[in-house]
mmCIF file of C-alpha atoms in Angstrom:
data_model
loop_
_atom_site.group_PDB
_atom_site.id
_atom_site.type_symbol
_atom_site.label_atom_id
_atom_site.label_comp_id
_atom_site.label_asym_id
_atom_site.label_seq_id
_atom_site.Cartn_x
_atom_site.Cartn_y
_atom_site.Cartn_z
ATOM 1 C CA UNK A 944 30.113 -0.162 -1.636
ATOM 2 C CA UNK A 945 33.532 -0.951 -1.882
ATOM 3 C CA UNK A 946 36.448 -1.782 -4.787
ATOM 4 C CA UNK A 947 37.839 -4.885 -4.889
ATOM 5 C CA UNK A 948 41.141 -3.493 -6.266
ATOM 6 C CA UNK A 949 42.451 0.367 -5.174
ATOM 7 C CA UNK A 950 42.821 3.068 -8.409
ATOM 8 C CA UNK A 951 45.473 5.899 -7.003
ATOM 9 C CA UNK A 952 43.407 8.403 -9.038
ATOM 10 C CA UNK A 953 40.524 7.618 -5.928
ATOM 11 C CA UNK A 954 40.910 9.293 -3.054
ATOM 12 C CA UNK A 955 39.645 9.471 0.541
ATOM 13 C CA UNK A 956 36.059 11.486 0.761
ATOM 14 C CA UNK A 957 35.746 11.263 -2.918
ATOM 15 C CA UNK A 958 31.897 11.620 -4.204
ATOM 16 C CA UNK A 959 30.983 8.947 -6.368
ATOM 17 C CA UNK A 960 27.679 8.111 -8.310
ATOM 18 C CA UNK A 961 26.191 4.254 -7.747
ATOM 19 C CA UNK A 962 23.777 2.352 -10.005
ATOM 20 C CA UNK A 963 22.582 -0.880 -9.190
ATOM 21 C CA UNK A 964 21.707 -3.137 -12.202
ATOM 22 C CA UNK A 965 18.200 -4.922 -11.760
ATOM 23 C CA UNK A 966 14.366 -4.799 -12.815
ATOM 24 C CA UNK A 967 12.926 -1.613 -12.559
ATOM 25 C CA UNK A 968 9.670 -0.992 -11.201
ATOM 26 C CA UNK A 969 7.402 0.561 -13.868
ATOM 27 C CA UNK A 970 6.364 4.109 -13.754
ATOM 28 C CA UNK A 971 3.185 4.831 -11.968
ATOM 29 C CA UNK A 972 0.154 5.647 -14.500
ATOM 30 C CA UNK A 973 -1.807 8.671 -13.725
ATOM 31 C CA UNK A 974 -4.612 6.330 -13.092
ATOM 32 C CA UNK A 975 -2.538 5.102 -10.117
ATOM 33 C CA UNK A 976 -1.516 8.282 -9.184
ATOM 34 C CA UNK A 977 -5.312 8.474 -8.052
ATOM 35 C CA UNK A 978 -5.483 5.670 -6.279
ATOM 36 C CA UNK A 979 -5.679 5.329 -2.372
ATOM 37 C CA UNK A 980 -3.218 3.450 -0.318
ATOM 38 C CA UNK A 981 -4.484 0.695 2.288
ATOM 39 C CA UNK A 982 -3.408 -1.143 4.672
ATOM 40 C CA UNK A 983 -3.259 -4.803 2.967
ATOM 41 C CA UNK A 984 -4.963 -6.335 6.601
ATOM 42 C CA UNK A 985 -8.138 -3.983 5.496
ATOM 43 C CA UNK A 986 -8.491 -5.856 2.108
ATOM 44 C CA UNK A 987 -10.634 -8.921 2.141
ATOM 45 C CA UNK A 988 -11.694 -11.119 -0.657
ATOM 46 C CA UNK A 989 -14.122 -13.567 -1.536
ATOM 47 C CA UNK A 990 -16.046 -15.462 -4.342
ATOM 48 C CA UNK A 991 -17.425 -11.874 -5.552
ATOM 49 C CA UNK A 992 -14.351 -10.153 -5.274
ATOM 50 C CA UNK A 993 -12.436 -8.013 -2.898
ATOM 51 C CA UNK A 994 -14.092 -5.471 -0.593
ATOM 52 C CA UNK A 995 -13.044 -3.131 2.568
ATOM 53 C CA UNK A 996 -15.180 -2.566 5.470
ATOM 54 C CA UNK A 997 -16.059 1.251 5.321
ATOM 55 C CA UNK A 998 -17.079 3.718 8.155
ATOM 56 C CA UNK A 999 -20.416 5.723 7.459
ATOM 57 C CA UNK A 1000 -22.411 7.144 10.805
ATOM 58 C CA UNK A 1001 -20.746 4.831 13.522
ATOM 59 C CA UNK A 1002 -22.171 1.560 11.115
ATOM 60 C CA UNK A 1003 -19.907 -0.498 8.609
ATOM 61 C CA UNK A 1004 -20.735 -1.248 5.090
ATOM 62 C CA UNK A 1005 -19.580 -3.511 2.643
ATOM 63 C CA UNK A 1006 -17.406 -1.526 -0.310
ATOM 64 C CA UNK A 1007 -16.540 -3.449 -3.282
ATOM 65 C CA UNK A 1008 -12.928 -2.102 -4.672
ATOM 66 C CA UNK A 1009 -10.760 -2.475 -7.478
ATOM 67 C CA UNK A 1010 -7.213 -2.964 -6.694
ATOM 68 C CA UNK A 1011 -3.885 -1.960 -8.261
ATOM 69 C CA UNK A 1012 -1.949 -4.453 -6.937
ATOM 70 C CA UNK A 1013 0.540 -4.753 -3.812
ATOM 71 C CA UNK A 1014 2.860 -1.807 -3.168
ATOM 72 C CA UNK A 1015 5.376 -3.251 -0.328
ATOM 73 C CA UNK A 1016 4.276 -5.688 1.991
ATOM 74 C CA UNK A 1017 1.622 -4.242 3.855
ATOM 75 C CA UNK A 1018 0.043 -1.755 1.262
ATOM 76 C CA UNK A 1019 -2.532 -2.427 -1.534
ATOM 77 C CA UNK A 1020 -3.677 0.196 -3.908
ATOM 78 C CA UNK A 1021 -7.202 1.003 -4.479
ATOM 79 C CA UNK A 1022 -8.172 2.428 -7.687
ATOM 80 C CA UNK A 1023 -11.855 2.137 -7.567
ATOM 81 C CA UNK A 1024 -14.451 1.767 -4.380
ATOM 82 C CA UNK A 1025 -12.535 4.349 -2.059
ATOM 83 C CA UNK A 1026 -12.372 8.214 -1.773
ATOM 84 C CA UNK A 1027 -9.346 10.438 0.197
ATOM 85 C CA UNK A 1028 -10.583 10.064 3.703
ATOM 86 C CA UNK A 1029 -12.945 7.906 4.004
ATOM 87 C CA UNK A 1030 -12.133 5.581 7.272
ATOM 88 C CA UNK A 1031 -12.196 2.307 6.853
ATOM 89 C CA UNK A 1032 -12.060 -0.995 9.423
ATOM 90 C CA UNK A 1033 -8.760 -2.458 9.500
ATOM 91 C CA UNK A 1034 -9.049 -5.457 11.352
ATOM 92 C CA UNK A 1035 -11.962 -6.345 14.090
ATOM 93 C CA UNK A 1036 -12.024 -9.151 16.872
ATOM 94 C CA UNK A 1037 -15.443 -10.105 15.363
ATOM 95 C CA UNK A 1038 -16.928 -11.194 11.362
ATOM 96 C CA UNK A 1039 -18.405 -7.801 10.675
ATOM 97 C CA UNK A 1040 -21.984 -7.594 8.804
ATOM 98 C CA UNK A 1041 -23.163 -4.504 6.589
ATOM 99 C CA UNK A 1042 -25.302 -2.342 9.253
ATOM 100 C CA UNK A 1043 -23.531 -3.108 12.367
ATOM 101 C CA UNK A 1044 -22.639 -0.447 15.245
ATOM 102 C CA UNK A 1045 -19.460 -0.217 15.240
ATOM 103 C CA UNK A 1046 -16.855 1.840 17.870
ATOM 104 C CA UNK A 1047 -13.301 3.237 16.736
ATOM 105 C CA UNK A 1048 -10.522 3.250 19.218
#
């Protein structure tokens, strides 16, 4: 931040309080508030909508979700289809199928 022209009543070290004009994001809803935070690599999609890989007894299943929307680049909110700490696959070198073994590193 810096003025374009110098006012002698500012001084060196002086505090000063900045606003910057532009949209504002909206205020989270408490609905979103409950959501869970993903990685946006985890999130796939397809003609019946978008689903995560999830982690259950070393196998993967197939969890449907409801999303919230993008929250940065790599982050997607998930209102609906997730719980607090449940693991799920982020990416894999392989198409993953419902009942597969699966290994964590």
């Amino acid at each position: 931040i810096g003025f374009l022209e110098r006012d002698q009543r500012i001084l060196r070290d002086m505090g000063a309080k900045v606003a910057f004009l532009g949209v504002e994001a909206p205020a989270a809803t408490e609905q979103e508030l409950q959501g869970v935070m993903v990685s946006s690599e985890a999130l796939q999609s397809d003609s019946s909508g978008d689903f995560v890989w999830r982690i259950s007894n070393d196998t993967v299943e197939r969890r449907p979700v409801r999303t919230g929307g993008a929250r940065g680049r790599d982050r997607v909110l998930v209102l609906e289809g997730l719980a607090v700490g449940d693991t799920i696959v982020r990416s894999s070198p392989r198409p993953l199928q419902a009942g597969h073994a699966i290994r964590t590193d």
